[in-house]
mmCIF file of C-alpha atoms and ligand atoms in Angstrom:
data_model
loop_
_atom_site.group_PDB
_atom_site.id
_atom_site.type_symbol
_atom_site.label_atom_id
_atom_site.label_comp_id
_atom_site.label_asym_id
_atom_site.label_seq_id
_atom_site.Cartn_x
_atom_site.Cartn_y
_atom_site.Cartn_z
ATOM 1 C CA UNK S 1487 -10.624 -18.015 -11.475
ATOM 2 C CA UNK S 1488 -7.902 -18.686 -8.913
ATOM 3 C CA UNK S 1489 -8.702 -17.297 -5.491
ATOM 4 C CA UNK S 1490 -6.112 -16.064 -3.038
ATOM 5 C CA UNK S 1491 -5.467 -17.852 0.255
ATOM 6 C CA UNK S 1492 -5.273 -15.960 3.542
ATOM 7 C CA UNK S 1493 -4.306 -12.659 1.986
ATOM 8 C CA UNK S 1494 -3.209 -9.696 4.013
ATOM 9 C CA UNK S 1495 -3.279 -6.040 3.102
ATOM 10 C CA UNK S 1496 -0.711 -3.721 4.669
ATOM 11 C CA UNK S 1497 1.572 -0.737 4.018
ATOM 12 C CA UNK S 1498 4.421 -1.362 1.565
ATOM 13 C CA UNK S 1499 7.950 -1.623 2.982
ATOM 14 C CA UNK S 1500 11.357 -1.442 1.315
ATOM 15 C CA UNK S 1501 11.510 -5.258 1.378
ATOM 16 C CA UNK S 1502 8.511 -5.371 -0.990
ATOM 17 C CA UNK S 1503 10.135 -3.308 -3.722
ATOM 18 C CA UNK S 1504 11.638 -6.221 -5.679
ATOM 19 C CA UNK S 1505 8.227 -7.900 -6.041
ATOM 20 C CA UNK S 1506 6.511 -4.593 -6.757
ATOM 21 C CA UNK S 1507 8.921 -4.031 -9.647
ATOM 22 C CA UNK S 1508 8.242 -7.592 -10.860
ATOM 23 C CA UNK S 1509 4.487 -6.814 -10.997
ATOM 24 C CA UNK S 1510 5.178 -3.439 -12.625
ATOM 25 C CA UNK S 1511 7.191 -5.146 -15.387
ATOM 26 C CA UNK S 1512 4.219 -7.245 -16.436
ATOM 27 C CA UNK S 1513 1.798 -4.322 -16.060
ATOM 28 C CA UNK S 1514 3.290 -1.170 -17.576
ATOM 29 C CA UNK S 1515 5.345 -0.298 -20.668
ATOM 30 C CA UNK S 1516 7.922 1.463 -18.493
ATOM 31 C CA UNK S 1517 8.831 0.905 -14.866
ATOM 32 C CA UNK S 1518 10.039 3.087 -12.031
ATOM 33 C CA UNK S 1519 13.593 2.498 -10.836
ATOM 34 C CA UNK S 1520 13.791 0.849 -7.396
ATOM 35 C CA UNK S 1521 15.255 4.102 -6.043
ATOM 36 C CA UNK S 1522 12.020 5.898 -6.937
ATOM 37 C CA UNK S 1523 10.104 3.515 -4.667
ATOM 38 C CA UNK S 1524 12.649 4.006 -1.891
ATOM 39 C CA UNK S 1525 12.110 7.762 -2.195
ATOM 40 C CA UNK S 1526 8.350 7.338 -2.307
ATOM 41 C CA UNK S 1527 8.406 5.341 0.927
ATOM 42 C CA UNK S 1528 10.030 8.408 2.583
ATOM 43 C CA UNK S 1529 7.511 10.797 1.005
ATOM 44 C CA UNK S 1530 5.158 12.014 3.736
ATOM 45 C CA UNK S 1531 2.344 12.605 1.239
ATOM 46 C CA UNK S 1532 2.533 9.099 -0.221
ATOM 47 C CA UNK S 1533 0.802 5.936 0.997
ATOM 48 C CA UNK S 1534 1.637 2.638 -0.652
ATOM 49 C CA UNK S 1535 -0.372 -0.484 0.119
ATOM 50 C CA UNK S 1536 0.303 -4.086 -0.892
ATOM 51 C CA UNK S 1537 -1.801 -7.215 -0.834
ATOM 52 C CA UNK S 1538 -0.028 -10.530 -0.362
ATOM 53 C CA UNK S 1539 -0.506 -14.181 0.396
ATOM 54 C CA UNK S 1540 1.826 -16.672 2.075
ATOM 55 C CA UNK S 1541 4.333 -18.135 -0.345
ATOM 56 C CA UNK S 1542 5.827 -21.605 -0.292
ATOM 57 C CA UNK S 1543 4.606 -25.078 0.661
ATOM 58 C CA UNK S 1544 2.804 -23.935 3.826
ATOM 59 C CA UNK S 1545 0.076 -22.353 1.723
ATOM 60 C CA UNK S 1546 -1.049 -25.768 0.445
ATOM 61 C CA UNK S 1547 -4.259 -26.549 2.314
ATOM 62 C CA UNK S 1548 -3.751 -30.278 1.690
ATOM 63 C CA UNK S 1549 -0.541 -30.293 3.752
ATOM 64 C CA UNK S 1550 -0.917 -31.184 7.446
ATOM 65 C CA UNK S 1551 -0.838 -28.108 9.653
ATOM 66 C CA UNK S 1552 2.485 -27.358 11.342
ATOM 67 C CA UNK S 1553 2.877 -25.375 14.544
ATOM 68 C CA UNK S 1554 4.111 -22.497 12.372
ATOM 69 C CA UNK S 1555 1.248 -22.589 9.858
ATOM 70 C CA UNK S 1556 -1.308 -22.825 12.671
ATOM 71 C CA UNK S 1557 0.302 -19.882 14.444
ATOM 72 C CA UNK S 1558 0.222 -17.885 11.228
ATOM 73 C CA UNK S 1559 -3.497 -18.494 10.812
ATOM 74 C CA UNK S 1560 -4.117 -17.276 14.339
ATOM 75 C CA UNK S 1561 -1.887 -14.222 14.441
ATOM 76 C CA UNK S 1562 -1.717 -13.363 10.735
ATOM 77 C CA UNK S 1563 1.173 -13.386 8.314
ATOM 78 C CA UNK S 1564 4.632 -12.653 9.649
ATOM 79 C CA UNK S 1565 6.129 -9.442 8.336
ATOM 80 C CA UNK S 1566 8.938 -11.245 6.497
ATOM 81 C CA UNK S 1567 8.366 -10.735 2.765
ATOM 82 C CA UNK S 1568 10.539 -13.807 2.116
ATOM 83 C CA UNK S 1569 7.410 -15.824 2.929
ATOM 84 C CA UNK S 1570 4.973 -13.660 1.048
ATOM 85 C CA UNK S 1571 3.902 -13.502 -2.551
ATOM 86 C CA UNK S 1572 2.813 -9.988 -3.457
ATOM 87 C CA UNK S 1573 -0.400 -10.036 -5.510
ATOM 88 C CA UNK S 1574 -0.776 -6.322 -6.139
ATOM 89 C CA UNK S 1575 -0.054 -2.824 -4.935
ATOM 90 C CA UNK S 1576 -1.494 0.669 -5.020
ATOM 91 C CA UNK S 1577 0.075 4.078 -4.369
ATOM 92 C CA UNK S 1578 -1.696 7.300 -3.509
ATOM 93 C CA UNK S 1579 -0.618 10.854 -2.718
ATOM 94 C CA UNK S 1580 -2.666 12.605 -0.091
ATOM 95 C CA UNK S 1581 -2.807 16.117 -1.537
ATOM 96 C CA UNK S 1582 -4.790 18.984 0.010
ATOM 97 C CA UNK S 1583 -8.429 18.038 -0.628
ATOM 98 C CA UNK S 1584 -7.715 15.098 -2.905
ATOM 99 C CA UNK S 1585 -6.223 11.635 -2.801
ATOM 100 C CA UNK S 1586 -4.383 11.113 -6.084
ATOM 101 C CA UNK S 1587 -3.820 7.502 -7.138
ATOM 102 C CA UNK S 1588 -0.371 7.380 -8.760
ATOM 103 C CA UNK S 1589 -0.133 3.658 -9.488
ATOM 104 C CA UNK S 1590 -2.057 0.417 -9.144
ATOM 105 C CA UNK S 1591 -1.309 -3.026 -10.541
ATOM 106 C CA UNK S 1592 -2.152 -6.673 -9.944
ATOM 107 C CA UNK S 1593 0.019 -9.706 -10.743
ATOM 108 C CA UNK S 1594 -0.965 -10.743 -14.258
ATOM 109 C CA UNK S 1595 -1.994 -14.329 -13.483
ATOM 110 C CA UNK S 1596 -4.131 -13.166 -10.530
ATOM 111 C CA UNK S 1597 -6.220 -10.543 -12.282
ATOM 112 C CA UNK S 1598 -10.016 -10.665 -12.416
ATOM 113 C CA UNK S 1599 -10.160 -12.101 -8.890
ATOM 114 C CA UNK S 1600 -11.226 -8.910 -7.150
ATOM 115 C CA UNK S 1601 -7.710 -7.840 -6.065
ATOM 116 C CA UNK S 1602 -7.769 -4.525 -7.942
ATOM 117 C CA UNK S 1603 -11.099 -3.690 -6.310
ATOM 118 C CA UNK S 1604 -9.761 -4.658 -2.890
ATOM 119 C CA UNK S 1605 -6.860 -2.205 -3.318
ATOM 120 C CA UNK S 1606 -9.132 0.562 -4.587
ATOM 121 C CA UNK S 1607 -11.499 0.060 -1.644
ATOM 122 C CA UNK S 1608 -8.534 0.392 0.754
ATOM 123 C CA UNK S 1609 -7.511 3.708 -0.821
ATOM 124 C CA UNK S 1610 -11.035 5.137 -0.831
ATOM 125 C CA UNK S 1611 -11.328 4.201 2.859
ATOM 126 C CA UNK S 1612 -7.995 5.960 3.564
ATOM 127 C CA UNK S 1613 -9.255 9.043 1.718
ATOM 128 C CA UNK S 1614 -12.488 9.051 3.731
ATOM 129 C CA UNK S 1615 -10.597 8.610 7.008
ATOM 130 C CA UNK S 1616 -8.240 11.469 6.056
ATOM 131 C CA UNK S 1617 -11.213 13.738 5.302
ATOM 132 C CA UNK S 1618 -10.306 14.045 1.611
ATOM 133 C CA UNK S 1619 -13.032 15.237 -0.695
ATOM 134 C CA UNK S 1620 -12.027 13.562 -3.951
ATOM 135 C CA UNK S 1621 -10.065 10.602 -5.248
ATOM 136 C CA UNK S 1622 -8.510 11.283 -8.644
ATOM 137 C CA UNK S 1623 -6.144 9.637 -11.119
ATOM 138 C CA UNK S 1624 -4.888 9.624 -14.685
ATOM 139 C CA UNK S 1625 -5.390 6.573 -16.874
ATOM 140 C CA UNK S 1626 -4.312 5.825 -20.430
ATOM 141 C CA UNK S 1627 -7.071 6.540 -22.907
ATOM 142 C CA UNK S 1628 -6.745 2.985 -24.268
ATOM 143 C CA UNK S 1629 -6.908 1.292 -20.848
ATOM 144 C CA UNK S 1630 -10.550 0.226 -20.911
ATOM 145 C CA UNK S 1631 -10.069 -2.410 -18.221
ATOM 146 C CA UNK S 1632 -8.836 0.066 -15.628
ATOM 147 C CA UNK S 1633 -11.427 2.665 -16.650
ATOM 148 C CA UNK S 1634 -14.197 0.110 -16.100
ATOM 149 C CA UNK S 1635 -12.850 -0.629 -12.633
ATOM 150 C CA UNK S 1636 -12.827 3.089 -11.737
ATOM 151 C CA UNK S 1637 -16.268 3.711 -13.236
ATOM 152 C CA UNK S 1638 -17.668 0.903 -11.109
ATOM 153 C CA UNK S 1639 -16.490 2.879 -8.042
ATOM 154 C CA UNK S 1640 -18.115 6.102 -9.196
ATOM 155 C CA UNK S 1641 -15.152 7.778 -10.935
ATOM 156 C CA UNK S 1642 -16.172 10.022 -13.804
ATOM 157 C CA UNK S 1643 -14.183 11.515 -16.660
ATOM 158 C CA UNK S 1644 -13.092 15.000 -15.639
ATOM 159 C CA UNK S 1645 -10.772 15.943 -18.508
ATOM 160 C CA UNK S 1646 -7.908 14.921 -20.746
ATOM 161 C CA UNK S 1647 -4.159 15.465 -20.547
ATOM 162 C CA UNK S 1648 -3.038 15.466 -24.148
ATOM 163 C CA UNK S 1649 0.098 13.338 -24.920
ATOM 164 C CA UNK S 1650 0.637 12.806 -21.197
ATOM 165 C CA UNK S 1651 2.483 9.481 -21.540
ATOM 166 C CA UNK S 1652 5.886 10.118 -23.057
ATOM 167 C CA UNK S 1653 6.559 6.510 -24.155
ATOM 168 C CA UNK S 1654 3.877 6.604 -26.883
ATOM 169 C CA UNK S 1655 2.407 10.123 -26.586
ATOM 170 C CA UNK S 1656 -0.890 8.671 -25.445
ATOM 171 C CA UNK S 1657 -3.469 10.950 -23.829
ATOM 172 C CA UNK S 1658 -4.421 10.520 -20.182
ATOM 173 C CA UNK S 1659 -8.023 10.562 -19.101
ATOM 174 C CA UNK S 1660 -8.463 12.322 -15.754
ATOM 175 C CA UNK S 1661 -10.997 10.488 -13.606
ATOM 176 C CA UNK S 1662 -12.448 11.770 -10.335
ATOM 177 C CA UNK S 1663 -14.929 10.567 -7.765
ATOM 178 C CA UNK S 1664 -17.707 12.720 -6.396
ATOM 179 C CA UNK S 1665 -17.154 13.848 -2.780
ATOM 180 C CA UNK S 1666 -16.265 10.544 -1.092
ATOM 181 C CA UNK S 1667 -17.777 11.745 2.192
ATOM 182 C CA UNK S 1668 -21.151 12.651 0.688
ATOM 183 C CA UNK S 1669 -24.074 10.473 1.785
ATOM 184 C CA UNK S 1670 -24.791 9.369 -1.799
ATOM 185 C CA UNK S 1671 -21.199 8.283 -2.413
ATOM 186 C CA UNK S 1672 -20.979 6.532 0.963
ATOM 187 C CA UNK S 1673 -24.130 4.600 0.085
ATOM 188 C CA UNK S 1674 -22.709 3.469 -3.275
ATOM 189 C CA UNK S 1675 -19.354 2.622 -1.704
ATOM 190 C CA UNK S 1676 -20.865 0.638 1.179
ATOM 191 C CA UNK S 1677 -22.945 -1.380 -1.271
ATOM 192 C CA UNK S 1678 -19.898 -2.145 -3.425
ATOM 193 C CA UNK S 1679 -17.755 -2.996 -0.421
ATOM 194 C CA UNK S 1680 -20.343 -5.382 1.021
ATOM 195 C CA UNK S 1681 -20.780 -7.063 -2.377
ATOM 196 C CA UNK S 1682 -17.006 -7.443 -2.643
ATOM 197 C CA UNK S 1683 -16.720 -8.913 0.854
ATOM 198 C CA UNK S 1684 -19.362 -11.475 -0.013
ATOM 199 C CA UNK S 1685 -17.855 -12.330 -3.403
ATOM 200 C CA UNK S 1686 -14.197 -12.414 -2.280
ATOM 201 C CA UNK S 1687 -14.053 -13.281 1.451
ATOM 202 C CA UNK S 1688 -10.427 -14.458 1.131
ATOM 203 C CA UNK S 1689 -9.370 -10.896 0.339
ATOM 204 C CA UNK S 1690 -10.662 -9.610 3.663
ATOM 205 C CA UNK S 1691 -8.714 -10.247 6.884
HETATM 206 C C1 COA X 1211 -6.561 -2.609 -13.747
HETATM 207 C C2 COA X 1211 -6.197 -3.768 -12.814
HETATM 208 C C3 COA X 1211 -5.454 -3.219 -11.603
HETATM 209 C C4 COA X 1211 -7.522 -4.445 -12.358
HETATM 210 O O1 COA X 1211 -7.176 -5.432 -11.385
HETATM 211 P P1 COA X 1211 -8.034 -6.782 -11.225
HETATM 212 O O2 COA X 1211 -7.587 -7.428 -9.967
HETATM 213 O O3 COA X 1211 -7.979 -7.590 -12.442
HETATM 214 O O4 COA X 1211 -9.496 -6.170 -11.061
HETATM 215 P P2 COA X 1211 -10.771 -6.855 -10.382
HETATM 216 O O5 COA X 1211 -10.739 -8.332 -10.560
HETATM 217 O O6 COA X 1211 -10.898 -6.333 -8.994
HETATM 218 O O7 COA X 1211 -11.908 -6.268 -11.333
HETATM 219 C C5 COA X 1211 -12.583 -5.106 -10.989
HETATM 220 C C6 COA X 1211 -13.357 -4.532 -12.148
HETATM 221 O O8 COA X 1211 -12.465 -4.080 -13.161
HETATM 222 C C7 COA X 1211 -13.066 -4.276 -14.432
HETATM 223 N N1 COA X 1211 -12.264 -5.276 -15.140
HETATM 224 C C8 COA X 1211 -11.187 -5.930 -14.650
HETATM 225 N N2 COA X 1211 -10.662 -6.735 -15.614
HETATM 226 C C9 COA X 1211 -11.438 -6.560 -16.713
HETATM 227 C C10 COA X 1211 -11.422 -7.113 -18.040
HETATM 228 N N3 COA X 1211 -10.486 -7.984 -18.404
HETATM 229 N N4 COA X 1211 -12.359 -6.697 -18.900
HETATM 230 C C11 COA X 1211 -13.322 -5.821 -18.533
HETATM 231 N N5 COA X 1211 -13.404 -5.270 -17.288
HETATM 232 C C12 COA X 1211 -12.474 -5.640 -16.409
HETATM 233 C C13 COA X 1211 -14.474 -4.750 -14.179
HETATM 234 O O9 COA X 1211 -15.292 -3.616 -14.003
HETATM 235 C C14 COA X 1211 -14.301 -5.463 -12.848
HETATM 236 O O10 COA X 1211 -15.488 -5.537 -12.122
HETATM 237 P P3 COA X 1211 -16.432 -6.841 -12.309
HETATM 238 O O11 COA X 1211 -15.599 -8.014 -11.872
HETATM 239 O O12 COA X 1211 -17.591 -6.542 -11.422
HETATM 240 O O13 COA X 1211 -16.777 -6.908 -13.773
HETATM 241 C C15 COA X 1211 -5.360 -4.856 -13.545
HETATM 242 O O14 COA X 1211 -5.993 -5.192 -14.755
HETATM 243 C C16 COA X 1211 -3.924 -4.421 -13.847
HETATM 244 O O15 COA X 1211 -3.024 -4.574 -13.028
HETATM 245 N N6 COA X 1211 -3.710 -3.891 -15.075
HETATM 246 C C17 COA X 1211 -2.355 -3.439 -15.486
HETATM 247 C C18 COA X 1211 -1.938 -2.174 -14.763
HETATM 248 C C19 COA X 1211 -2.932 -1.051 -15.008
HETATM 249 O O16 COA X 1211 -3.468 -0.871 -16.100
HETATM 250 N N7 COA X 1211 -3.162 -0.251 -13.958
HETATM 251 C C20 COA X 1211 -4.052 0.886 -14.008
HETATM 252 C C21 COA X 1211 -3.245 2.120 -14.235
HETATM 253 S S1 COA X 1211 -4.298 3.551 -14.270
#
């Protein structure tokens, strides 16, 4: 398992779109046009979050530290995406009473390193801070990997949207959390978050 180095998690900007589309291409049968992301970034209901690591030779720990790389470690990554490799992204719509996850994907060669969980944790935290009751999403019936991730975070099957995906007429499973502000959910979530922080410290600032 390859771990990430000095990752940062932050809101998506228009400069991230090219790399987001690159990750989408290796993740989904069909991709959104770049214009859709530009529109989404203007959408007041939408929140898009990316996780990235520094790109280029400076990320090699064996290289002697430069003034620039030292500065970066102290103050965090610069905002310039030219120096960042995007590892994954997640998008959510804050609807009345529910946070609806509309997309989530991790770079193919970086999966199974805790990045998907890190993104999901960020969204559940946003939902709790916004006072949302539920976090919901649709997932392809055949996507066992994603369903396992959601189940780990307390999502349960809430219904089916028949032939929801137009590319292959596949059904969507609707998955929903219990009330994310309830004491029992907070307890589960805190336990999972602490376990993730211990297992993947590089994914936490
Ligand atoms: C779903 C996805 C985002 C998961 O990202 P990831 O970074 O690999 O996930 P994590 O490493 O954080 O794994 C979290 C959990 O997901 C489940 N999981 C992830 N990969 C799995 C696999 N290959 N087999 C079984 N379970 C898996 C496990 O429950 C895992 O928890 P565990 O490590 O305690 O077993 C990633 O596989 C992806 O981008 N898939 C393509 C896009 C997609 O399907 N998006 C979902 C649309 S609804």
